[in-house]
mmCIF file of C-alpha atoms and ligand atoms in Angstrom:
data_model
loop_
_atom_site.group_PDB
_atom_site.id
_atom_site.type_symbol
_atom_site.label_atom_id
_atom_site.label_comp_id
_atom_site.label_asym_id
_atom_site.label_seq_id
_atom_site.Cartn_x
_atom_site.Cartn_y
_atom_site.Cartn_z
ATOM 1 C CA MET U 1 -0.983 -22.439 -4.711
ATOM 2 C CA PRO U 2 -1.625 -19.254 -6.706
ATOM 3 C CA LEU U 3 0.237 -15.587 -5.639
ATOM 4 C CA VAL U 4 -1.502 -14.736 -2.675
ATOM 5 C CA SER U 5 -2.541 -11.354 -0.889
ATOM 6 C CA MET U 6 0.218 -10.028 1.019
ATOM 7 C CA ARG U 7 -2.285 -9.038 4.120
ATOM 8 C CA GLN U 8 -2.648 -12.386 4.788
ATOM 9 C CA LEU U 9 0.720 -13.109 5.084
ATOM 10 C CA LEU U 10 1.264 -9.906 7.702
ATOM 11 C CA ASP U 11 -1.833 -11.142 9.836
ATOM 12 C CA GLU U 12 -0.524 -14.212 9.918
ATOM 13 C CA ALA U 13 2.750 -12.569 10.538
ATOM 14 C CA ALA U 14 1.205 -10.206 13.424
ATOM 15 C CA LYS U 15 -0.561 -13.492 15.336
ATOM 16 C CA GLY U 16 3.076 -15.014 15.437
ATOM 17 C CA GLY U 17 4.857 -12.161 16.110
ATOM 18 C CA TYR U 18 7.930 -12.468 13.358
ATOM 19 C CA GLY U 19 8.682 -10.361 10.188
ATOM 20 C CA VAL U 20 8.245 -10.847 6.760
ATOM 21 C CA GLY U 21 11.277 -9.895 4.276
ATOM 22 C CA ALA U 22 10.317 -8.490 0.888
ATOM 23 C CA PHE U 23 13.015 -8.705 -1.584
ATOM 24 C CA ASN U 24 13.788 -7.201 -4.735
ATOM 25 C CA VAL U 25 13.976 -8.502 -7.911
ATOM 26 C CA ASN U 26 15.057 -8.400 -12.013
ATOM 27 C CA ASP U 27 15.606 -11.544 -13.189
ATOM 28 C CA MET U 28 14.975 -15.657 -13.045
ATOM 29 C CA GLU U 29 18.531 -16.188 -11.092
ATOM 30 C CA GLN U 30 17.087 -13.767 -7.981
ATOM 31 C CA ILE U 31 13.648 -15.129 -8.070
ATOM 32 C CA GLN U 32 15.302 -18.953 -7.842
ATOM 33 C CA ALA U 33 17.953 -18.046 -4.959
ATOM 34 C CA ILE U 34 14.446 -16.361 -2.905
ATOM 35 C CA MET U 35 12.244 -19.188 -3.667
ATOM 36 C CA GLU U 36 15.086 -22.053 -2.679
ATOM 37 C CA ALA U 37 15.699 -20.266 0.418
ATOM 38 C CA ALA U 38 12.182 -20.214 1.029
ATOM 39 C CA ARG U 39 11.509 -23.958 1.036
ATOM 40 C CA GLU U 40 14.898 -24.901 2.510
ATOM 41 C CA THR U 41 13.325 -22.764 5.679
ATOM 42 C CA GLN U 42 9.952 -23.085 4.727
ATOM 43 C CA SER U 43 9.242 -19.799 4.638
ATOM 44 C CA PRO U 44 6.501 -17.474 3.414
ATOM 45 C CA VAL U 45 7.722 -14.590 1.089
ATOM 46 C CA ILE U 46 7.425 -11.899 -0.281
ATOM 47 C CA VAL U 47 8.878 -10.682 -3.467
ATOM 48 C CA GLN U 48 8.408 -7.200 -5.141
ATOM 49 C CA ALA U 49 9.858 -5.550 -8.201
ATOM 50 C CA SER U 50 9.905 -1.716 -8.417
ATOM 51 C CA ARG U 51 9.134 0.513 -11.471
ATOM 52 C CA GLY U 52 12.809 -0.376 -12.436
ATOM 53 C CA ALA U 53 12.548 -3.665 -12.318
ATOM 54 C CA ARG U 54 9.696 -3.782 -14.636
ATOM 55 C CA ALA U 55 11.359 -1.330 -17.523
ATOM 56 C CA TYR U 56 14.571 -3.600 -17.221
ATOM 57 C CA SER U 57 12.406 -6.867 -17.439
ATOM 58 C CA GLN U 58 9.702 -6.107 -20.010
ATOM 59 C CA ASP U 59 7.344 -6.926 -16.889
ATOM 60 C CA ARG U 60 5.261 -9.768 -18.619
ATOM 61 C CA PHE U 61 8.631 -11.894 -18.407
ATOM 62 C CA LEU U 62 9.197 -11.391 -14.165
ATOM 63 C CA TYR U 63 5.056 -11.913 -14.038
ATOM 64 C CA HIS U 64 5.545 -15.408 -15.486
ATOM 65 C CA LEU U 65 8.642 -16.221 -13.783
ATOM 66 C CA MET U 66 7.036 -15.503 -10.545
ATOM 67 C CA ILE U 67 4.017 -17.954 -11.881
ATOM 68 C CA ALA U 68 6.846 -20.532 -12.870
ATOM 69 C CA ALA U 69 7.809 -19.820 -9.336
ATOM 70 C CA THR U 70 4.138 -20.766 -7.984
ATOM 71 C CA GLU U 71 4.421 -23.932 -9.823
ATOM 72 C CA VAL U 72 7.648 -25.380 -8.959
ATOM 73 C CA TYR U 73 7.519 -23.892 -5.595
ATOM 74 C CA PRO U 74 3.411 -24.869 -4.797
ATOM 75 C CA GLU U 75 4.209 -25.610 -0.694
ATOM 76 C CA ILE U 76 5.175 -21.305 0.084
ATOM 77 C CA PRO U 77 2.713 -18.703 0.319
ATOM 78 C CA THR U 78 4.278 -16.318 -2.508
ATOM 79 C CA VAL U 79 3.526 -12.495 -2.458
ATOM 80 C CA LEU U 80 4.021 -10.703 -5.677
ATOM 81 C CA HIS U 81 3.941 -6.927 -4.710
ATOM 82 C CA LEU U 82 4.987 -3.848 -6.404
ATOM 83 C CA ASP U 83 7.432 -1.555 -4.984
ATOM 84 C CA HIS U 84 7.271 2.343 -4.453
ATOM 85 C CA GLY U 85 4.518 2.778 -7.276
ATOM 86 C CA ASN U 86 4.953 6.221 -7.704
ATOM 87 C CA SER U 87 1.208 6.738 -9.128
ATOM 88 C CA VAL U 88 -2.698 5.559 -9.394
ATOM 89 C CA ALA U 89 -1.595 4.640 -12.878
ATOM 90 C CA THR U 90 0.993 2.783 -12.125
ATOM 91 C CA CYS U 91 -0.400 0.776 -9.251
ATOM 92 C CA LYS U 92 -3.186 0.407 -11.728
ATOM 93 C CA SER U 93 -0.993 -1.373 -13.609
ATOM 94 C CA ALA U 94 0.323 -4.144 -11.516
ATOM 95 C CA ILE U 95 -2.989 -4.786 -10.320
ATOM 96 C CA ASP U 96 -3.791 -5.817 -13.583
ATOM 97 C CA MET U 97 -1.014 -7.363 -14.647
ATOM 98 C CA GLY U 98 -1.921 -10.163 -11.369
ATOM 99 C CA PHE U 99 0.426 -8.203 -8.738
ATOM 100 C CA THR U 100 -1.167 -9.357 -5.358
ATOM 101 C CA SER U 101 0.342 -6.515 -3.350
ATOM 102 C CA VAL U 102 0.982 -2.581 -4.460
ATOM 103 C CA MET U 103 2.543 0.133 -2.914
ATOM 104 C CA MET U 104 0.720 3.183 -3.203
ATOM 105 C CA ASP U 105 4.411 6.137 -2.269
ATOM 106 C CA GLY U 106 2.489 8.940 -2.018
ATOM 107 C CA SER U 107 4.823 10.387 0.339
ATOM 108 C CA LEU U 108 6.387 11.629 -2.723
ATOM 109 C CA MET U 109 4.863 13.065 -6.190
ATOM 110 C CA GLU U 110 4.527 11.531 -9.404
ATOM 111 C CA ASP U 111 8.541 12.586 -10.316
ATOM 112 C CA GLY U 112 9.799 10.118 -7.186
ATOM 113 C CA LYS U 113 11.680 12.199 -5.546
ATOM 114 C CA THR U 114 9.402 15.840 -4.602
ATOM 115 C CA PRO U 115 8.157 15.247 -1.354
ATOM 116 C CA SER U 116 4.223 15.895 -1.349
ATOM 117 C CA SER U 117 1.353 17.319 0.781
ATOM 118 C CA PHE U 118 -0.623 15.049 3.212
ATOM 119 C CA GLU U 119 -3.301 16.078 1.121
ATOM 120 C CA TYR U 120 -1.729 14.760 -1.734
ATOM 121 C CA ASN U 121 -0.395 11.127 0.007
ATOM 122 C CA VAL U 122 -4.009 10.676 1.514
ATOM 123 C CA ALA U 123 -6.181 10.904 -1.818
ATOM 124 C CA VAL U 124 -3.639 9.029 -4.275
ATOM 125 C CA THR U 125 -3.230 6.572 -1.584
ATOM 126 C CA ARG U 126 -7.306 6.494 -0.655
ATOM 127 C CA GLU U 127 -8.116 5.732 -4.559
ATOM 128 C CA VAL U 128 -5.132 2.831 -4.924
ATOM 129 C CA VAL U 129 -6.645 1.330 -1.930
ATOM 130 C CA GLU U 130 -9.835 1.572 -3.162
ATOM 131 C CA LEU U 131 -9.364 -0.164 -6.672
ATOM 132 C CA ALA U 132 -7.156 -2.857 -4.945
ATOM 133 C CA HIS U 133 -9.242 -3.992 -2.411
ATOM 134 C CA ALA U 134 -12.337 -4.077 -5.087
ATOM 135 C CA LYS U 135 -10.057 -7.374 -6.012
ATOM 136 C CA GLY U 136 -8.626 -8.528 -2.850
ATOM 137 C CA VAL U 137 -5.160 -7.049 -3.375
ATOM 138 C CA THR U 138 -3.345 -5.283 -0.593
ATOM 139 C CA VAL U 139 -2.045 -2.024 -0.121
ATOM 140 C CA GLU U 140 0.964 -0.266 1.703
ATOM 141 C CA GLY U 141 1.562 3.096 2.100
ATOM 142 C CA GLU U 142 4.403 5.294 3.229
ATOM 143 C CA ILE U 143 4.376 8.377 5.165
ATOM 144 C CA GLY U 144 7.199 10.900 5.922
ATOM 145 C CA CYS U 145 10.225 10.244 3.470
ATOM 146 C CA LEU U 146 13.697 7.531 3.362
ATOM 147 C CA GLY U 147 16.066 8.927 2.963
ATOM 148 C CA GLY U 148 18.892 8.070 -0.340
ATOM 149 C CA ILE U 149 17.558 7.658 -4.207
ATOM 150 C CA GLU U 150 17.670 3.692 -5.972
ATOM 151 C CA ASP U 151 16.456 3.100 -9.121
ATOM 152 C CA GLY U 152 15.761 7.162 -10.257
ATOM 153 C CA HIS U 153 13.244 6.738 -6.612
ATOM 154 C CA GLY U 154 14.269 8.587 -3.160
ATOM 155 C CA ALA U 155 14.119 12.066 -1.994
ATOM 156 C CA GLY U 156 17.595 11.971 -1.306
ATOM 157 C CA GLY U 157 19.235 12.957 1.679
ATOM 158 C CA ASP U 158 20.210 11.102 5.029
ATOM 159 C CA GLY U 159 16.569 9.987 5.940
ATOM 160 C CA LEU U 160 16.491 12.422 8.706
ATOM 161 C CA SER U 161 14.768 15.111 7.617
ATOM 162 C CA HIS U 162 10.895 13.746 6.914
ATOM 163 C CA LEU U 163 10.565 11.644 9.957
ATOM 164 C CA THR U 164 7.409 10.145 10.301
ATOM 165 C CA ASP U 165 5.453 12.268 12.555
ATOM 166 C CA PRO U 166 3.287 9.708 15.017
ATOM 167 C CA ASP U 167 0.261 11.471 14.872
ATOM 168 C CA GLN U 168 0.332 11.872 11.368
ATOM 169 C CA ALA U 169 -0.057 8.629 11.185
ATOM 170 C CA VAL U 170 -2.576 8.149 12.899
ATOM 171 C CA GLU U 171 -4.685 10.132 10.721
ATOM 172 C CA PHE U 172 -2.974 8.894 7.363
ATOM 173 C CA VAL U 173 -4.257 5.573 8.519
ATOM 174 C CA LYS U 174 -7.612 6.431 9.307
ATOM 175 C CA GLN U 175 -8.438 8.367 6.231
ATOM 176 C CA THR U 176 -6.468 5.715 3.770
ATOM 177 C CA GLY U 177 -7.924 2.141 4.944
ATOM 178 C CA LEU U 178 -4.545 1.104 3.616
ATOM 179 C CA ASP U 179 -3.011 -2.698 5.116
ATOM 180 C CA ALA U 180 0.315 -1.721 5.825
ATOM 181 C CA LEU U 181 2.518 1.238 6.833
ATOM 182 C CA ALA U 182 5.619 2.675 5.544
ATOM 183 C CA ILE U 183 7.554 4.869 8.377
ATOM 184 C CA ALA U 184 10.463 6.635 7.650
ATOM 185 C CA ILE U 185 12.740 6.263 10.845
ATOM 186 C CA GLY U 186 16.622 7.514 9.709
ATOM 187 C CA THR U 187 17.147 5.007 7.090
ATOM 188 C CA SER U 188 17.866 5.453 3.432
ATOM 189 C CA HIS U 189 18.059 3.077 0.087
ATOM 190 C CA GLY U 190 21.001 1.761 -1.578
ATOM 191 C CA ALA U 191 24.219 0.568 0.042
ATOM 192 C CA TYR U 192 25.424 3.967 1.454
ATOM 193 C CA LYS U 193 22.800 4.474 4.368
ATOM 194 C CA PHE U 194 25.482 5.344 7.669
ATOM 195 C CA SER U 195 29.320 6.698 7.698
ATOM 196 C CA SER U 196 29.663 4.433 11.023
ATOM 197 C CA LYS U 197 27.778 1.731 12.740
ATOM 198 C CA PRO U 198 23.986 3.360 13.783
ATOM 199 C CA THR U 199 22.677 3.169 17.006
ATOM 200 C CA GLY U 200 19.626 2.695 17.956
ATOM 201 C CA GLU U 201 19.514 6.671 18.536
ATOM 202 C CA THR U 202 20.822 6.770 14.806
ATOM 203 C CA LEU U 203 17.524 4.670 13.667
ATOM 204 C CA LYS U 204 14.970 6.437 15.417
ATOM 205 C CA MET U 205 13.959 3.344 17.100
ATOM 206 C CA ALA U 206 11.900 5.361 19.875
ATOM 207 C CA ARG U 207 10.369 6.998 16.870
ATOM 208 C CA LEU U 208 9.194 2.948 15.321
ATOM 209 C CA ILE U 209 7.899 2.671 19.098
ATOM 210 C CA GLU U 210 5.817 5.789 20.069
ATOM 211 C CA ILE U 211 4.190 4.782 16.334
ATOM 212 C CA HIS U 212 3.444 1.208 17.092
ATOM 213 C CA ASN U 213 2.320 2.503 20.760
ATOM 214 C CA LYS U 214 -0.204 4.893 18.772
ATOM 215 C CA LEU U 215 -1.432 2.139 16.170
ATOM 216 C CA PRO U 216 -0.612 -1.713 17.553
ATOM 217 C CA ASN U 217 -3.272 -3.231 14.466
ATOM 218 C CA VAL U 218 -1.287 -1.842 11.649
ATOM 219 C CA HIS U 219 1.363 -3.714 9.660
ATOM 220 C CA LEU U 220 4.776 -1.446 9.662
ATOM 221 C CA VAL U 221 7.008 -1.525 7.153
ATOM 222 C CA MET U 222 10.762 -0.885 7.481
ATOM 223 C CA HIS U 223 12.120 -0.292 3.593
ATOM 224 C CA GLY U 224 16.200 0.765 3.007
ATOM 225 C CA SER U 225 16.098 -2.499 5.899
ATOM 226 C CA SER U 226 19.785 -4.163 4.239
ATOM 227 C CA SER U 227 22.723 -4.778 6.669
ATOM 228 C CA VAL U 228 25.208 -4.093 4.501
ATOM 229 C CA PRO U 229 27.492 -6.704 5.646
ATOM 230 C CA LYS U 230 30.892 -5.979 6.104
ATOM 231 C CA GLU U 231 31.927 -9.469 4.903
ATOM 232 C CA LEU U 232 30.095 -9.237 1.505
ATOM 233 C CA GLN U 233 31.997 -6.009 1.169
ATOM 234 C CA ASP U 234 35.347 -7.180 1.374
ATOM 235 C CA ILE U 235 34.490 -9.824 -1.059
ATOM 236 C CA ILE U 236 33.905 -7.212 -3.629
ATOM 237 C CA ASN U 237 36.772 -5.431 -2.372
ATOM 238 C CA MET U 238 39.236 -8.457 -2.719
ATOM 239 C CA TYR U 239 38.399 -8.958 -6.474
ATOM 240 C CA GLY U 240 38.920 -5.745 -7.727
ATOM 241 C CA GLY U 241 35.903 -3.696 -6.022
ATOM 242 C CA LYS U 242 36.098 -0.091 -5.115
ATOM 243 C CA LEU U 243 33.269 0.320 -2.861
ATOM 244 C CA LYS U 244 33.829 3.357 -0.118
ATOM 245 C CA PRO U 245 33.247 1.482 3.973
ATOM 246 C CA THR U 246 29.636 1.617 4.585
ATOM 247 C CA TRP U 247 27.519 0.584 7.374
ATOM 248 C CA GLY U 248 23.568 -0.498 7.117
ATOM 249 C CA VAL U 249 20.986 -1.658 9.152
ATOM 250 C CA PRO U 250 22.050 -3.649 12.127
ATOM 251 C CA VAL U 251 20.061 -7.119 12.522
ATOM 252 C CA GLU U 252 19.315 -6.853 15.746
ATOM 253 C CA GLU U 253 17.894 -3.335 15.379
ATOM 254 C CA ILE U 254 15.460 -5.028 12.632
ATOM 255 C CA GLN U 255 14.424 -6.931 15.417
ATOM 256 C CA LEU U 256 13.652 -5.085 18.187
ATOM 257 C CA GLY U 257 11.693 -3.254 15.361
ATOM 258 C CA ILE U 258 9.938 -6.680 14.805
ATOM 259 C CA LYS U 259 8.893 -6.867 18.736
ATOM 260 C CA ASN U 260 7.405 -3.628 17.696
ATOM 261 C CA GLY U 261 5.012 -4.283 14.917
ATOM 262 C CA VAL U 262 7.264 -4.557 12.049
ATOM 263 C CA ARG U 263 5.890 -7.057 9.518
ATOM 264 C CA LYS U 264 7.639 -6.068 6.797
ATOM 265 C CA ILE U 265 11.543 -5.222 5.815
ATOM 266 C CA ASN U 266 12.536 -4.496 2.388
ATOM 267 C CA VAL U 267 16.173 -5.800 1.966
ATOM 268 C CA ASP U 268 17.794 -5.453 -1.450
ATOM 269 C CA THR U 269 21.305 -3.872 -0.952
ATOM 270 C CA ASP U 270 22.404 -7.295 0.556
ATOM 271 C CA ASN U 271 21.781 -9.172 -2.567
ATOM 272 C CA ARG U 272 23.192 -7.180 -4.893
ATOM 273 C CA LEU U 273 26.395 -7.315 -2.767
ATOM 274 C CA ALA U 274 25.920 -10.571 -2.868
ATOM 275 C CA ILE U 275 25.817 -11.289 -6.569
ATOM 276 C CA THR U 276 28.315 -8.991 -7.525
ATOM 277 C CA GLY U 277 31.247 -10.661 -4.964
ATOM 278 C CA ALA U 278 30.369 -14.485 -6.113
ATOM 279 C CA ILE U 279 30.717 -12.811 -9.826
ATOM 280 C CA ARG U 280 33.625 -10.984 -9.413
ATOM 281 C CA LYS U 281 35.427 -14.121 -7.429
ATOM 282 C CA VAL U 282 35.035 -15.906 -10.585
ATOM 283 C CA PHE U 283 36.240 -13.466 -13.014
ATOM 284 C CA ALA U 284 39.276 -12.629 -10.136
ATOM 285 C CA GLU U 285 40.180 -16.188 -10.158
ATOM 286 C CA ASN U 286 39.128 -17.952 -13.627
ATOM 287 C CA PRO U 287 39.757 -15.001 -16.383
ATOM 288 C CA SER U 288 39.609 -17.637 -19.069
ATOM 289 C CA GLU U 289 36.003 -18.292 -18.356
ATOM 290 C CA PHE U 290 33.224 -17.019 -20.366
ATOM 291 C CA ASP U 291 30.167 -19.378 -19.714
ATOM 292 C CA PRO U 292 27.826 -16.963 -18.258
ATOM 293 C CA ARG U 293 26.318 -20.539 -15.714
ATOM 294 C CA SER U 294 30.032 -20.741 -14.803
ATOM 295 C CA TYR U 295 29.966 -17.397 -12.779
ATOM 296 C CA LEU U 296 25.857 -17.169 -12.197
ATOM 297 C CA LYS U 297 25.540 -20.627 -10.551
ATOM 298 C CA PRO U 298 27.767 -19.298 -7.625
ATOM 299 C CA ALA U 299 25.664 -15.328 -7.687
ATOM 300 C CA ARG U 300 22.568 -17.440 -6.860
ATOM 301 C CA ALA U 301 23.981 -19.299 -4.624
ATOM 302 C CA ALA U 302 25.976 -16.236 -2.981
ATOM 303 C CA MET U 303 22.424 -14.751 -2.936
ATOM 304 C CA GLN U 304 20.342 -17.781 -1.658
ATOM 305 C CA GLN U 305 22.808 -17.786 1.715
ATOM 306 C CA VAL U 306 21.918 -14.339 2.308
ATOM 307 C CA MET U 307 18.132 -14.947 2.324
ATOM 308 C CA GLU U 308 18.239 -17.997 4.300
ATOM 309 C CA ASP U 309 19.842 -15.732 6.735
ATOM 310 C CA ARG U 310 17.513 -13.102 6.794
ATOM 311 C CA MET U 311 14.518 -15.485 6.461
ATOM 312 C CA ASN U 312 15.973 -17.090 10.017
ATOM 313 C CA ALA U 313 16.391 -13.657 11.300
ATOM 314 C CA PHE U 314 13.564 -12.220 10.914
ATOM 315 C CA GLY U 315 11.420 -15.636 12.142
ATOM 316 C CA GLN U 316 9.802 -16.089 9.166
ATOM 317 C CA ALA U 317 11.549 -19.507 8.452
ATOM 318 C CA GLY U 318 8.915 -22.578 9.647
ATOM 319 C CA HIS U 319 5.614 -20.684 9.262
ATOM 320 C CA ALA U 320 5.042 -21.571 5.247
ATOM 321 C CA GLY U 321 2.275 -24.423 6.156
ATOM 322 C CA ASP U 322 1.148 -22.724 9.165
ATOM 323 C CA TYR U 323 -1.903 -21.377 7.657
ATOM 324 C CA ALA U 324 -4.411 -22.035 3.963
ATOM 325 C CA PRO U 325 -3.934 -18.935 1.828
ATOM 326 C CA LEU U 326 -7.172 -17.089 1.180
ATOM 327 C CA SER U 327 -8.091 -16.432 -2.523
ATOM 328 C CA LEU U 328 -8.028 -12.443 -3.659
ATOM 329 C CA GLU U 329 -11.647 -13.649 -4.059
ATOM 330 C CA GLU U 330 -11.624 -14.343 -0.646
ATOM 331 C CA MET U 331 -10.178 -11.277 0.239
ATOM 332 C CA ARG U 332 -12.366 -8.818 -2.030
ATOM 333 C CA ALA U 333 -15.444 -10.393 -0.017
ATOM 334 C CA GLY U 334 -13.714 -9.574 3.626
ATOM 335 C CA TYR U 335 -12.620 -5.682 2.677
ATOM 336 C CA ALA U 336 -16.197 -5.647 0.776
ATOM 337 C CA ALA U 337 -18.129 -6.865 4.023
ATOM 338 C CA GLY U 338 -15.552 -4.037 6.140
ATOM 339 C CA GLY U 339 -13.154 -6.441 7.444
ATOM 340 C CA ALA U 340 -9.472 -6.061 7.454
HETATM 341 ZN ZN1 ZN Y 401 11.548 1.536 -0.590
#
């Protein structure tokens, strides 16, 4: 099957009461690790590329790797999503290339770091919704700002300075007509999220539940949701790495989110850690090794294992064959008819 709409995946996840991981990629091995994990667990998947990933891969390469993924794994409903589009033009270029879902992050200005006004956010998000829905493409927006910074994008700080205001979230959804809403509840991008294990208090789970109660039919998105497992940090440090102690978002807090309207969970750092640990291990144990396949294969396998763990934990496992994916043309007709 061709690449599918994210909206349908999230609608189905809402019906089934589960979440779907959205995993960042830059290269062939990462795409293969995700697709292999999806086949192993029979999961629908969201593969996402940031602006940094598009630049790194010269995005036509990435796009064609994703087409290859749909040919090799035809039974897996697969979405190609733009992560943190910084402008209408960036979103438009992704839609023109064939992405089936885009994020317009109007919570920040086009520079990707200055918090914007509510009016600016509504205006740019609304514009992307109009041009995306006319092609059956899904739109994610963001209200409130996450902490941290990744690939040069982010407001910095600890994630607590721009939490999502629930009433503003209601107004934002009404004025933009978006499909999925990213909210700021204290998470940050990158590996250094928390300096001790976070609780539901640190994470402002009560805020998430309040937003869900006001917007029970809106698909919520948790960004910065790598769990940063100690085992993965340990492998890196055991083989010569120098990571400082750090904590991510515990899987059980994500599961509480999924019970309260979270349908898309963004994970990137955990895969970076798994890949780096596996490569360091090969280099440390076999210093004479120089065939890239000798370290990229274990790196791919380590990432696949993390992906299977997340797919099982989020509940998407077993749901790949539940429904017949709609074409983008059918999605377009649905939006035009005022549905969705
Ligand atoms: Zn993000």
